[in-house]
Every structure is written in C-alpha cells, then in structure tokens.
mmCIF file of C-alpha atoms in Angstrom:
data_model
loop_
_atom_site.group_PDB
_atom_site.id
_atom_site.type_symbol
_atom_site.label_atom_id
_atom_site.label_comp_id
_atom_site.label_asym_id
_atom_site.label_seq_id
_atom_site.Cartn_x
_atom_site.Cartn_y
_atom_site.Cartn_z
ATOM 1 C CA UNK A 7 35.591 -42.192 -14.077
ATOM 2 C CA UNK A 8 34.183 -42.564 -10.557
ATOM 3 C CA UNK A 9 36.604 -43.979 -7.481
ATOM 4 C CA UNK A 10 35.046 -45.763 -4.823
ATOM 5 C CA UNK A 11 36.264 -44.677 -0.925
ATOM 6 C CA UNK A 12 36.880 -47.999 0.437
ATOM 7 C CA UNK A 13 36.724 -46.508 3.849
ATOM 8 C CA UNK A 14 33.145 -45.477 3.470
ATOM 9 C CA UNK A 15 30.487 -48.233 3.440
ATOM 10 C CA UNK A 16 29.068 -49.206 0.506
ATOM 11 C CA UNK A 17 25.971 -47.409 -1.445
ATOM 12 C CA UNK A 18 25.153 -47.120 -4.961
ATOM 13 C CA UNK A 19 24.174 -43.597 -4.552
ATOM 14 C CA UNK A 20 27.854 -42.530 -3.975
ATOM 15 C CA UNK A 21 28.484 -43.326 -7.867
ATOM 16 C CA UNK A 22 25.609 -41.393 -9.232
ATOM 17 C CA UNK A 23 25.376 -38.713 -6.980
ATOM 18 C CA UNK A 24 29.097 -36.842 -6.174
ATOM 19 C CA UNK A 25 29.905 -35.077 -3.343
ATOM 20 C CA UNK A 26 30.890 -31.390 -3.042
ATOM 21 C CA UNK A 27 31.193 -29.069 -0.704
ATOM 22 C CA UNK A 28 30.207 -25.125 -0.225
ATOM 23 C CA UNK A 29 33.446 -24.000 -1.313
ATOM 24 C CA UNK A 30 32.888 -25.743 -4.969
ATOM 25 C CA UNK A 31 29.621 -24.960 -5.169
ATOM 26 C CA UNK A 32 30.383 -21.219 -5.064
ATOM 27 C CA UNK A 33 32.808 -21.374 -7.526
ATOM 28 C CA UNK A 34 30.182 -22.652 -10.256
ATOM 29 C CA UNK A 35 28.099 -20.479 -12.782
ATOM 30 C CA UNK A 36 24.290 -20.183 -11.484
ATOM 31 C CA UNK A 37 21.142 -19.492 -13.339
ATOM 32 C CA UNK A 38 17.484 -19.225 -12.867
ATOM 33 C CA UNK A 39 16.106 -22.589 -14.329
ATOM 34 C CA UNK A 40 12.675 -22.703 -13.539
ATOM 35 C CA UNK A 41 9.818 -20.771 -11.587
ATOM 36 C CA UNK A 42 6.491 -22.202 -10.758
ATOM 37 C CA UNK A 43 3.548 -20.829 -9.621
ATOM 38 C CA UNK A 44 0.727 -21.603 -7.000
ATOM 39 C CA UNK A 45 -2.179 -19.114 -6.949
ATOM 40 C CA UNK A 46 -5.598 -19.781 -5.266
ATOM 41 C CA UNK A 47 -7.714 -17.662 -7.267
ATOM 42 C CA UNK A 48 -10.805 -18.432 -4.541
ATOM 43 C CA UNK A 49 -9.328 -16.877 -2.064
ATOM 44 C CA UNK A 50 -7.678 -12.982 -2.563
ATOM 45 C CA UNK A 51 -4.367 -13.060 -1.237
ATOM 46 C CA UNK A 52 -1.560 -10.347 -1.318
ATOM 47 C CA UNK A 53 0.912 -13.386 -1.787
ATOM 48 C CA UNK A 54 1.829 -15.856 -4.104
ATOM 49 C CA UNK A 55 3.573 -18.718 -2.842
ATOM 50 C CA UNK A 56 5.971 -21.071 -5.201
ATOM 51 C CA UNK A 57 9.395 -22.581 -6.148
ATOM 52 C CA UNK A 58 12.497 -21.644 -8.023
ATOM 53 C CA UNK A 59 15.182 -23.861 -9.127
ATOM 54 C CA UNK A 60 18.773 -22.901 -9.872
ATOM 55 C CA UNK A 61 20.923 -24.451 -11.665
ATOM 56 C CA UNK A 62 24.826 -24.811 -12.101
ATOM 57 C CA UNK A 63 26.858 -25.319 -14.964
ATOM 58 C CA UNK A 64 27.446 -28.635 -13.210
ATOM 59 C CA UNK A 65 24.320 -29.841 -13.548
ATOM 60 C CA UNK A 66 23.565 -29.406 -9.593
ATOM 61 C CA UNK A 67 19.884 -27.836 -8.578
ATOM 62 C CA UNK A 68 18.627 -25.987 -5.605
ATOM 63 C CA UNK A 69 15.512 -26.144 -5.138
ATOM 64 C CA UNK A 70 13.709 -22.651 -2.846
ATOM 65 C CA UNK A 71 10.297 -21.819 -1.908
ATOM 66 C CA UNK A 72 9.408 -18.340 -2.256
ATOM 67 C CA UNK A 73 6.534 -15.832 -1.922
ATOM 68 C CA UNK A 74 6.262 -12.547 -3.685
ATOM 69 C CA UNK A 75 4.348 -9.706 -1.513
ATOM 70 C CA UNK A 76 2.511 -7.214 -2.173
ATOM 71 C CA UNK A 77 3.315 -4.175 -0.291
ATOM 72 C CA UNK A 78 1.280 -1.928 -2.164
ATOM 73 C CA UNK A 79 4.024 -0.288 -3.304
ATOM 74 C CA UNK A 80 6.247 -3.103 -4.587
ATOM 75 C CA UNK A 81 6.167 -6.670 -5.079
ATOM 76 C CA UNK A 82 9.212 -8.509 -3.196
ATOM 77 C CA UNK A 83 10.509 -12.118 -3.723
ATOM 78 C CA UNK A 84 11.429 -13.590 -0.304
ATOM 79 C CA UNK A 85 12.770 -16.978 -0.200
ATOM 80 C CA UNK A 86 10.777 -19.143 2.793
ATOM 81 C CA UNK A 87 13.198 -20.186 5.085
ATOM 82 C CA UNK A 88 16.056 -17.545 4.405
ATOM 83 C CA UNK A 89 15.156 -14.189 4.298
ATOM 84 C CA UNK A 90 12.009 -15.410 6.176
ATOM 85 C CA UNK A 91 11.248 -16.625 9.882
ATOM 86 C CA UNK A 92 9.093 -19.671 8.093
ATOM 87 C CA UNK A 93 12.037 -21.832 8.046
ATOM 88 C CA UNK A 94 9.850 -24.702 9.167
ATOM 89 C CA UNK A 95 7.467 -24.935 6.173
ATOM 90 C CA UNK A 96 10.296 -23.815 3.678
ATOM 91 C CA UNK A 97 11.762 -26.809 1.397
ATOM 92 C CA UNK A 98 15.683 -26.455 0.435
ATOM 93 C CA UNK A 99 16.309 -29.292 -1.982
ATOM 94 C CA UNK A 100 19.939 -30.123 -3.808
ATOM 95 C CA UNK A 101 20.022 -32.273 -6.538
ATOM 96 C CA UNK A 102 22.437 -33.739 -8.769
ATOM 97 C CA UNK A 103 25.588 -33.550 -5.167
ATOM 98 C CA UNK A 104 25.754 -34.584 -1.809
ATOM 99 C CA UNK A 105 26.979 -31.038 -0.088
ATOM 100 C CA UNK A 106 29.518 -32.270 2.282
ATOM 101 C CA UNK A 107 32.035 -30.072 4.566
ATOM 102 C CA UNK A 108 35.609 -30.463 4.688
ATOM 103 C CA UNK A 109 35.410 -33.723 7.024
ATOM 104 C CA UNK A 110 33.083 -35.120 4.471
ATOM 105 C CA UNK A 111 29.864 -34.989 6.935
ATOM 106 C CA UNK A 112 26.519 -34.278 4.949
ATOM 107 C CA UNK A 113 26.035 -30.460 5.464
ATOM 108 C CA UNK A 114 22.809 -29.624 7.622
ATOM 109 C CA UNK A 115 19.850 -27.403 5.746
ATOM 110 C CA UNK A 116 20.873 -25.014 8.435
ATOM 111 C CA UNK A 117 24.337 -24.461 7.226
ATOM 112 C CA UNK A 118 22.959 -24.455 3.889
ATOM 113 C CA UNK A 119 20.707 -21.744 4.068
ATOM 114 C CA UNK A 120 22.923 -19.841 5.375
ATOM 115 C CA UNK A 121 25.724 -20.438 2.696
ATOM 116 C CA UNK A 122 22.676 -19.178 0.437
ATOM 117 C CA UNK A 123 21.442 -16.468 1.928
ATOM 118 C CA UNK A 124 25.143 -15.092 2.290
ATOM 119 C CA UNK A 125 26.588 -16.475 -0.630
ATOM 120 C CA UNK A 126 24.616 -17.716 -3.453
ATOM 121 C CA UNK A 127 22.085 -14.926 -3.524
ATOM 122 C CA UNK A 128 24.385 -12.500 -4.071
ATOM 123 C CA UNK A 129 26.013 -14.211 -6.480
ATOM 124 C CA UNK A 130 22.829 -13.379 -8.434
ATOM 125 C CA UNK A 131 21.577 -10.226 -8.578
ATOM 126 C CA UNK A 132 19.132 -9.772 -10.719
ATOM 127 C CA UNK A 133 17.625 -12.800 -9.289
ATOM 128 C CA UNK A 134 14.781 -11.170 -8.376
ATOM 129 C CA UNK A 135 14.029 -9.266 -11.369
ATOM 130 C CA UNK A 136 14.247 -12.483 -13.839
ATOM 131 C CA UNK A 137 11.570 -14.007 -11.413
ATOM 132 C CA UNK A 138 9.147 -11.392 -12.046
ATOM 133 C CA UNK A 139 9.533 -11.339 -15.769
ATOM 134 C CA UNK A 140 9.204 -15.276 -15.829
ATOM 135 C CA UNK A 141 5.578 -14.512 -14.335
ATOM 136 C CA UNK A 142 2.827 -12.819 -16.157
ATOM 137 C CA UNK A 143 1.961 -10.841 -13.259
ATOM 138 C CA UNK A 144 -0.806 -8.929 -15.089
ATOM 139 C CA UNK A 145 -3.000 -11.814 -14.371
ATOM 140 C CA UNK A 146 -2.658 -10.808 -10.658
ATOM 141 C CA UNK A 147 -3.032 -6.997 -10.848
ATOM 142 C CA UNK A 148 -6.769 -5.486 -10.722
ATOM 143 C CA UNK A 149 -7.728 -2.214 -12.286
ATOM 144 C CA UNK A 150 -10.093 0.068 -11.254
ATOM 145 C CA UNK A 151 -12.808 0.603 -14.137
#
C-alpha cells in the first residue's frame, strides 16, 4: 500500500513510480538483463556501439550506452558517458524509481553517473565478461584465408 505526501503536489506518477535514493539502490541485487546491438555492416568500424540494461531484484532498470573497442589486442566495454568523455551523446535511463537524495530532490544524471561509475560497476564484476558472451562476436572477427 502506497501513502500519498500531502506536502508534495499532486501527480499520478508518484503512485506508480516510488522514489529511492542511491543509498537503497546499492543495497539491491543487480544483473545483466539485456544487451543490444547496433552494427553498420557498410561501413568497417573498430566499434560497436549499443545498450545494456540492468536490472534489480526490485524491479528498477538502468539503462547505459556502451561501445566495445577494438584495440587489436582486446576488445573493451566502455560505458558512454562514464568511463568515457562522450557524456553528451550517452543516454542514462532509470526505470521502475524516481532516484531522489536525502532532501527528496530528483538526483541529476551527473550525480548518477557518478554513483555508477563508483558504485554500481563494481558491484558487478564480471559485467564485462557476461556482455561479451551475450554477443556472438564471431560475426565481427575476420580471418585471414
């Protein structure tokens, strides 16, 4: 059951979507719910660009762009916008909460990348790893005949 703040105006959001803050989102259970993909096979690129989503066992998602490289000795998974300078074209969606701080102001994407980068990445180590296994990267690598 749902309360409503009587101090805070009105909006229908505030029943379906909860707040939390930082704190309570690093005290949930993450895991790697989806990858996707984009690929422009016309044009050779060293990079592929797409999105990951984790998810809590709250039901919350986060949303990250990322691009693997290829360094010609490995391939690394940067996420746009955190481990990156491209924090303008990166996109840092949160679904299922409103991520407030402890005066219950809507955190700034900011603030949230850097509670990722510091915190929630971490939290996940092999995060990398299960990205690369989710792809079927042998349709990227070319062999010399």
């Amino acid at each position: 059951m749902q309360f409503l703040d009587l101090q805070r105006q009105f909006n229908f959001n505030d029943l379906l979507t909860p707040y939390t803050t930082l704190a309570q989102l690093g005290g949930q259970d993450w895991v790697l719910a989806k990858v996707r993909v984009e690929h422009d096979c016309l044009h050779e690129s060293a990079h592929l660009n797409g999105q990951v989503v984790l998810q809590s066992d709250q039901a919350i998602h986060i949303e990250l762009d990322w691009v693997i490289v290829d360094t010609g000795h490995e391939l690394q998974v940067l996420f746009k916008g955190i481990e990156t300078q491209d924090f303008g074209a990166s996109r840092l969606m949160v679904s299922g909460a409103q991520v407030v701080d402890a005066e219950q102001q809507v955190i700034s994407a900011e603030a949230l990348s850097l509670w990722l980068d510091a915190t929630l990445l971490p939290m996940l180590p092999t995060l990398r790893r299960d990205i690369k296994a989710r792809l079927n990267l042998w349709d990227y690598v070319e062999y010399d005949v």
